[in-house]
Amino acid sequence: MNGQLRSRSSWGVKGAAVLDELIALMGLSAEEAALLGDLAGEAAVRGPQMAEEFYGRLGTHANAVEFIDGVPMAGLHRTIIEWFIQLFGGSYGADYAARRLRIGEVHVKIGLPVRYPLAMLDVIIPHGVAIAKTSREPEAAQRAFYKVLALDAAIFNQAYEDNQLAHLVDLVGGEMLARRLLAGEG
Ligand code: HEM
């Protein structure tokens, strides 16, 4: 395996450009985006209940609680509700991608293992599904919701990967070498 890793086009897709790439990969259409956009009001109504359940679940896990201890709960609720409503914003462009990447970076900076936010999507999903059911096209809206949630998880994860890669590139002096190390070549 030593030295076998080949350069890949996907490595050149950086920052907010990952969203366009993923939208194309997942085939999120303008109609699907619009269906979700119509549900923003429902998301706002359901947001507080979702936030209660989200922090209720987190609160049962001591390892996760360490990260929110001392952080004002009202602010945490507000930001996750805002994040949830924006899932139904109906517009998924460069601004959306940059904002979502930044949210990922905030979690990188507090040293939060990425498995916690990803696992917590389990709390989000039933709320999104319930909102999709109120759509004039419930099945299409649910499929669209799954897509934007998957996009979000991918972008969140990308923030972690970008951070690790950037530090390794600094350390070893080149992206190819860093990628070889991350791939286990060495
Ligand atoms: C689906 C998963 C999650 C989402 C969507 C989410 C969303 C957010 C958002 C939107 C913010 C505000 C970011 C900003 O300032 O721009 C935030 C901040 C924060 N989140 Fe999360 N979060 C998630 C999971 C978690 C988990 C699992 C924890 C802890 C165990 C956590 C702890 C925090 C903390 C402590 C802050 C405040 C950080 C600071 O301002 O220094 N989050 N989160």
Short mmCIF file of C-alpha atoms and ligand atoms in Angstrom, two decimals:
data_model
loop_
_atom_site.label_atom_id
_atom_site.label_comp_id
_atom_site.label_asym_id
_atom_site.label_seq_id
_atom_site.Cartn_x
_atom_site.Cartn_y
_atom_site.Cartn_z
CA MET A 1 0.00 0.00 0.00
CA ASN A 2 2.90 2.37 0.63
CA GLY A 3 2.70 5.40 -1.69
CA GLN A 4 -0.29 4.03 -3.60
CA LEU A 5 -2.75 6.78 -2.72
CA ARG A 6 -3.80 8.70 -5.84
CA SER A 7 -4.89 12.31 -5.90
CA ARG A 8 -8.72 12.62 -6.04
CA SER A 9 -10.89 15.35 -7.54
CA SER A 10 -13.07 15.40 -4.41
CA TRP A 11 -10.09 16.68 -2.40
CA GLY A 12 -10.27 19.93 -4.34
CA VAL A 13 -13.86 20.61 -3.24
CA LYS A 14 -13.38 22.92 -0.29
CA GLY A 15 -15.36 25.10 2.10
CA ALA A 16 -18.90 26.09 1.15
CA ALA A 17 -18.49 24.43 -2.28
CA VAL A 18 -19.11 21.07 -0.61
CA LEU A 19 -22.82 21.93 -0.41
CA ASP A 20 -23.25 22.35 -4.18
CA GLU A 21 -21.43 19.10 -4.69
CA LEU A 22 -23.61 17.26 -2.19
CA ILE A 23 -26.84 18.79 -3.51
CA ALA A 24 -25.90 17.43 -6.93
CA LEU A 25 -24.94 14.07 -5.45
CA MET A 26 -28.23 13.75 -3.60
CA GLY A 27 -30.38 15.25 -6.33
CA LEU A 28 -32.06 17.84 -4.11
CA SER A 29 -34.39 19.60 -6.56
CA ALA A 30 -35.78 23.13 -6.50
CA GLU A 31 -39.26 21.59 -5.97
CA GLU A 32 -38.04 19.70 -2.91
CA ALA A 33 -36.39 22.83 -1.53
CA ALA A 34 -39.64 24.73 -2.04
CA LEU A 35 -41.70 22.00 -0.32
CA LEU A 36 -39.45 22.32 2.72
CA GLY A 37 -39.59 26.10 2.60
CA ASP A 38 -43.37 25.94 2.92
CA LEU A 39 -42.94 24.15 6.26
CA ALA A 40 -40.80 26.75 8.06
CA GLY A 41 -43.83 27.91 10.09
CA GLU A 42 -44.51 24.36 11.29
CA ALA A 43 -40.83 24.01 12.21
CA ALA A 44 -41.02 27.17 14.29
CA VAL A 45 -44.06 25.81 16.15
CA ARG A 46 -42.38 22.47 16.82
CA GLY A 47 -38.90 23.83 17.56
CA PRO A 48 -39.27 24.34 21.34
CA GLN A 49 -40.54 20.77 21.90
CA MET A 50 -37.67 19.41 19.81
CA ALA A 51 -35.16 21.47 21.84
CA GLU A 52 -36.65 20.16 25.12
CA GLU A 53 -36.21 16.59 23.96
CA PHE A 54 -32.76 17.28 22.55
CA TYR A 55 -31.34 18.65 25.79
CA GLY A 56 -33.41 16.17 27.81
CA ARG A 57 -31.65 13.33 26.01
CA LEU A 58 -28.20 14.96 26.29
CA GLY A 59 -28.80 15.58 29.97
CA THR A 60 -28.98 11.86 30.66
CA HIS A 61 -25.43 11.28 29.41
CA ALA A 62 -22.72 12.49 31.79
CA ASN A 63 -19.97 12.55 29.15
CA ALA A 64 -22.06 14.85 26.97
CA VAL A 65 -23.19 17.01 29.89
CA GLU A 66 -19.55 17.99 30.54
CA PHE A 67 -19.70 20.06 27.36
CA ILE A 68 -22.82 22.04 28.24
CA ASP A 69 -22.22 22.47 31.97
CA GLY A 70 -22.21 26.19 32.71
CA VAL A 71 -23.46 27.16 29.24
CA PRO A 72 -26.76 29.10 29.55
CA MET A 73 -29.55 26.70 28.54
CA ALA A 74 -31.71 29.46 27.04
CA GLY A 75 -28.98 30.23 24.49
CA LEU A 76 -28.50 26.56 23.63
CA HIS A 77 -32.25 26.15 23.10
CA ARG A 78 -32.42 29.27 20.97
CA THR A 79 -29.56 28.22 18.71
CA ILE A 80 -30.77 24.67 18.12
CA ILE A 81 -34.30 25.91 17.39
CA GLU A 82 -32.87 28.40 14.89
CA TRP A 83 -30.79 25.64 13.32
CA PHE A 84 -33.90 23.44 13.06
CA ILE A 85 -36.04 26.15 11.44
CA GLN A 86 -33.27 26.85 8.93
CA LEU A 87 -33.41 23.20 7.82
CA PHE A 88 -36.80 24.27 6.44
CA GLY A 89 -35.47 27.55 5.06
CA GLY A 90 -36.10 26.44 1.47
CA SER A 91 -32.84 27.95 0.30
CA TYR A 92 -29.66 25.92 0.41
CA GLY A 93 -26.95 28.04 -1.15
CA ALA A 94 -23.47 29.22 -0.27
CA ASP A 95 -24.65 31.25 2.75
CA TYR A 96 -26.43 28.23 4.18
CA ALA A 97 -23.34 26.04 3.65
CA ALA A 98 -21.00 28.59 5.24
CA ARG A 99 -23.30 28.92 8.25
CA ARG A 100 -23.58 25.16 8.68
CA LEU A 101 -19.79 24.73 8.39
CA ARG A 102 -19.34 27.41 11.04
CA ILE A 103 -21.70 25.55 13.37
CA GLY A 104 -19.56 22.45 12.90
CA GLU A 105 -16.44 24.51 13.67
CA VAL A 106 -17.98 25.80 16.91
CA HIS A 107 -18.28 22.18 18.06
CA VAL A 108 -14.74 21.35 16.87
CA LYS A 109 -13.47 24.24 19.00
CA ILE A 110 -15.07 22.96 22.20
CA GLY A 111 -13.45 19.55 21.62
CA LEU A 112 -16.80 17.75 21.25
CA PRO A 113 -16.46 14.24 19.78
CA VAL A 114 -18.38 14.24 16.49
CA ARG A 115 -20.23 11.07 17.46
CA TYR A 116 -22.44 13.03 19.88
CA PRO A 117 -23.96 15.50 17.40
CA LEU A 118 -24.34 12.76 14.81
CA ALA A 119 -26.07 10.43 17.27
CA MET A 120 -28.36 13.27 18.38
CA LEU A 121 -29.89 13.41 14.91
CA ASP A 122 -32.04 10.57 16.24
CA VAL A 123 -33.93 13.16 18.29
CA ILE A 124 -34.33 15.49 15.31
CA ILE A 125 -35.68 12.94 12.80
CA PRO A 126 -39.16 12.25 14.25
CA HIS A 127 -39.81 15.98 14.51
CA GLY A 128 -38.86 16.54 10.88
CA VAL A 129 -41.04 13.60 9.85
CA ALA A 130 -44.02 14.98 11.80
CA ILE A 131 -43.56 18.35 10.11
CA ALA A 132 -43.32 16.73 6.67
CA LYS A 133 -46.68 15.02 7.31
CA THR A 134 -48.34 18.46 7.34
CA SER A 135 -47.09 19.17 3.80
CA ARG A 136 -49.42 19.19 0.78
CA GLU A 137 -47.08 16.45 -0.48
CA PRO A 138 -46.11 14.55 2.67
CA GLU A 139 -44.05 11.77 1.11
CA ALA A 140 -42.01 14.08 -1.09
CA ALA A 141 -41.52 16.45 1.83
CA GLN A 142 -40.26 13.63 4.03
CA ARG A 143 -37.77 12.52 1.37
CA ALA A 144 -36.63 16.13 1.03
CA PHE A 145 -36.25 16.44 4.80
CA TYR A 146 -34.04 13.33 4.88
CA LYS A 147 -31.90 14.84 2.16
CA VAL A 148 -31.30 18.16 3.90
CA LEU A 149 -30.61 16.39 7.17
CA ALA A 150 -28.06 14.14 5.46
CA LEU A 151 -26.52 17.22 3.84
CA ASP A 152 -26.28 18.86 7.22
CA ALA A 153 -24.65 15.84 8.82
CA ALA A 154 -22.15 15.68 5.96
CA ILE A 155 -21.27 19.37 6.27
CA PHE A 156 -21.00 19.13 10.06
CA ASN A 157 -18.61 16.23 9.64
CA GLN A 158 -16.68 18.10 6.97
CA ALA A 159 -15.86 20.83 9.49
CA TYR A 160 -14.19 18.20 11.67
CA GLU A 161 -12.30 16.66 8.76
CA ASP A 162 -11.16 20.07 7.44
CA ASN A 163 -9.82 20.95 10.87
CA GLN A 164 -7.86 17.72 11.25
CA LEU A 165 -6.48 17.90 7.74
CA ALA A 166 -5.46 21.55 8.10
CA HIS A 167 -3.51 20.82 11.27
CA LEU A 168 -1.83 17.79 9.78
CA VAL A 169 -0.93 19.73 6.62
CA ASP A 170 0.68 22.42 8.82
CA LEU A 171 2.57 19.76 10.71
CA VAL A 172 3.90 17.74 7.81
CA GLY A 173 4.12 20.52 5.23
CA GLY A 174 1.91 19.17 2.44
CA GLU A 175 -1.62 17.96 1.74
CA MET A 176 -0.65 14.82 -0.17
CA LEU A 177 1.57 13.63 2.65
CA ALA A 178 -1.14 14.47 5.19
CA ARG A 179 -3.71 12.50 3.18
CA ARG A 180 -1.35 9.54 2.96
CA LEU A 181 -0.94 9.54 6.72
CA LEU A 182 -4.71 9.78 7.26
CA ALA A 183 -5.23 6.89 4.85
CA GLY A 184 -2.86 4.82 6.95
CA GLU A 185 0.00 4.83 4.49
CA GLY A 186 3.26 5.71 5.87
C1 HEM B 1 -27.58 17.73 15.90
C2 HEM B 1 -26.64 18.11 16.73
C3 HEM B 1 -26.33 19.55 17.10
C4 HEM B 1 -26.71 20.70 16.50
C5 HEM B 1 -27.55 20.87 15.25
C6 HEM B 1 -26.16 21.80 17.27
C7 HEM B 1 -26.34 23.14 16.97
C8 HEM B 1 -25.68 24.16 17.58
C9 HEM B 1 -25.71 25.54 17.16
C10 HEM B 1 -26.50 26.08 15.98
C11 HEM B 1 -24.92 26.25 17.99
C12 HEM B 1 -24.59 27.75 17.91
C13 HEM B 1 -23.35 27.88 17.04
C14 HEM B 1 -22.90 29.30 16.85
O1 HEM B 1 -22.49 29.96 17.82
O2 HEM B 1 -22.94 29.77 15.71
C15 HEM B 1 -24.40 25.32 18.99
C16 HEM B 1 -23.59 25.66 20.02
C17 HEM B 1 -23.21 24.78 21.00
N1 HEM B 1 -23.44 23.43 21.05
FE1 HEM B 1 -24.43 22.36 19.68
N2 HEM B 1 -25.47 21.28 18.34
C18 HEM B 1 -25.56 19.92 18.27
C19 HEM B 1 -25.03 19.02 19.16
C20 HEM B 1 -24.40 19.38 20.33
C21 HEM B 1 -24.00 18.46 21.35
C22 HEM B 1 -24.21 16.95 21.27
C23 HEM B 1 -23.41 19.20 22.34
C24 HEM B 1 -22.80 18.78 23.65
C25 HEM B 1 -22.74 17.59 24.12
C26 HEM B 1 -23.45 20.59 21.92
C27 HEM B 1 -22.95 21.63 22.63
C28 HEM B 1 -22.92 22.93 22.21
C29 HEM B 1 -22.30 24.02 22.94
C30 HEM B 1 -21.60 23.91 24.29
C31 HEM B 1 -22.47 25.18 22.19
C32 HEM B 1 -22.02 26.59 22.55
C33 HEM B 1 -20.60 26.74 22.10
C34 HEM B 1 -20.04 28.11 22.32
O3 HEM B 1 -20.76 29.09 22.05
O4 HEM B 1 -18.89 28.20 22.73
N3 HEM B 1 -24.06 20.65 20.70
N4 HEM B 1 -24.89 24.07 18.70
#
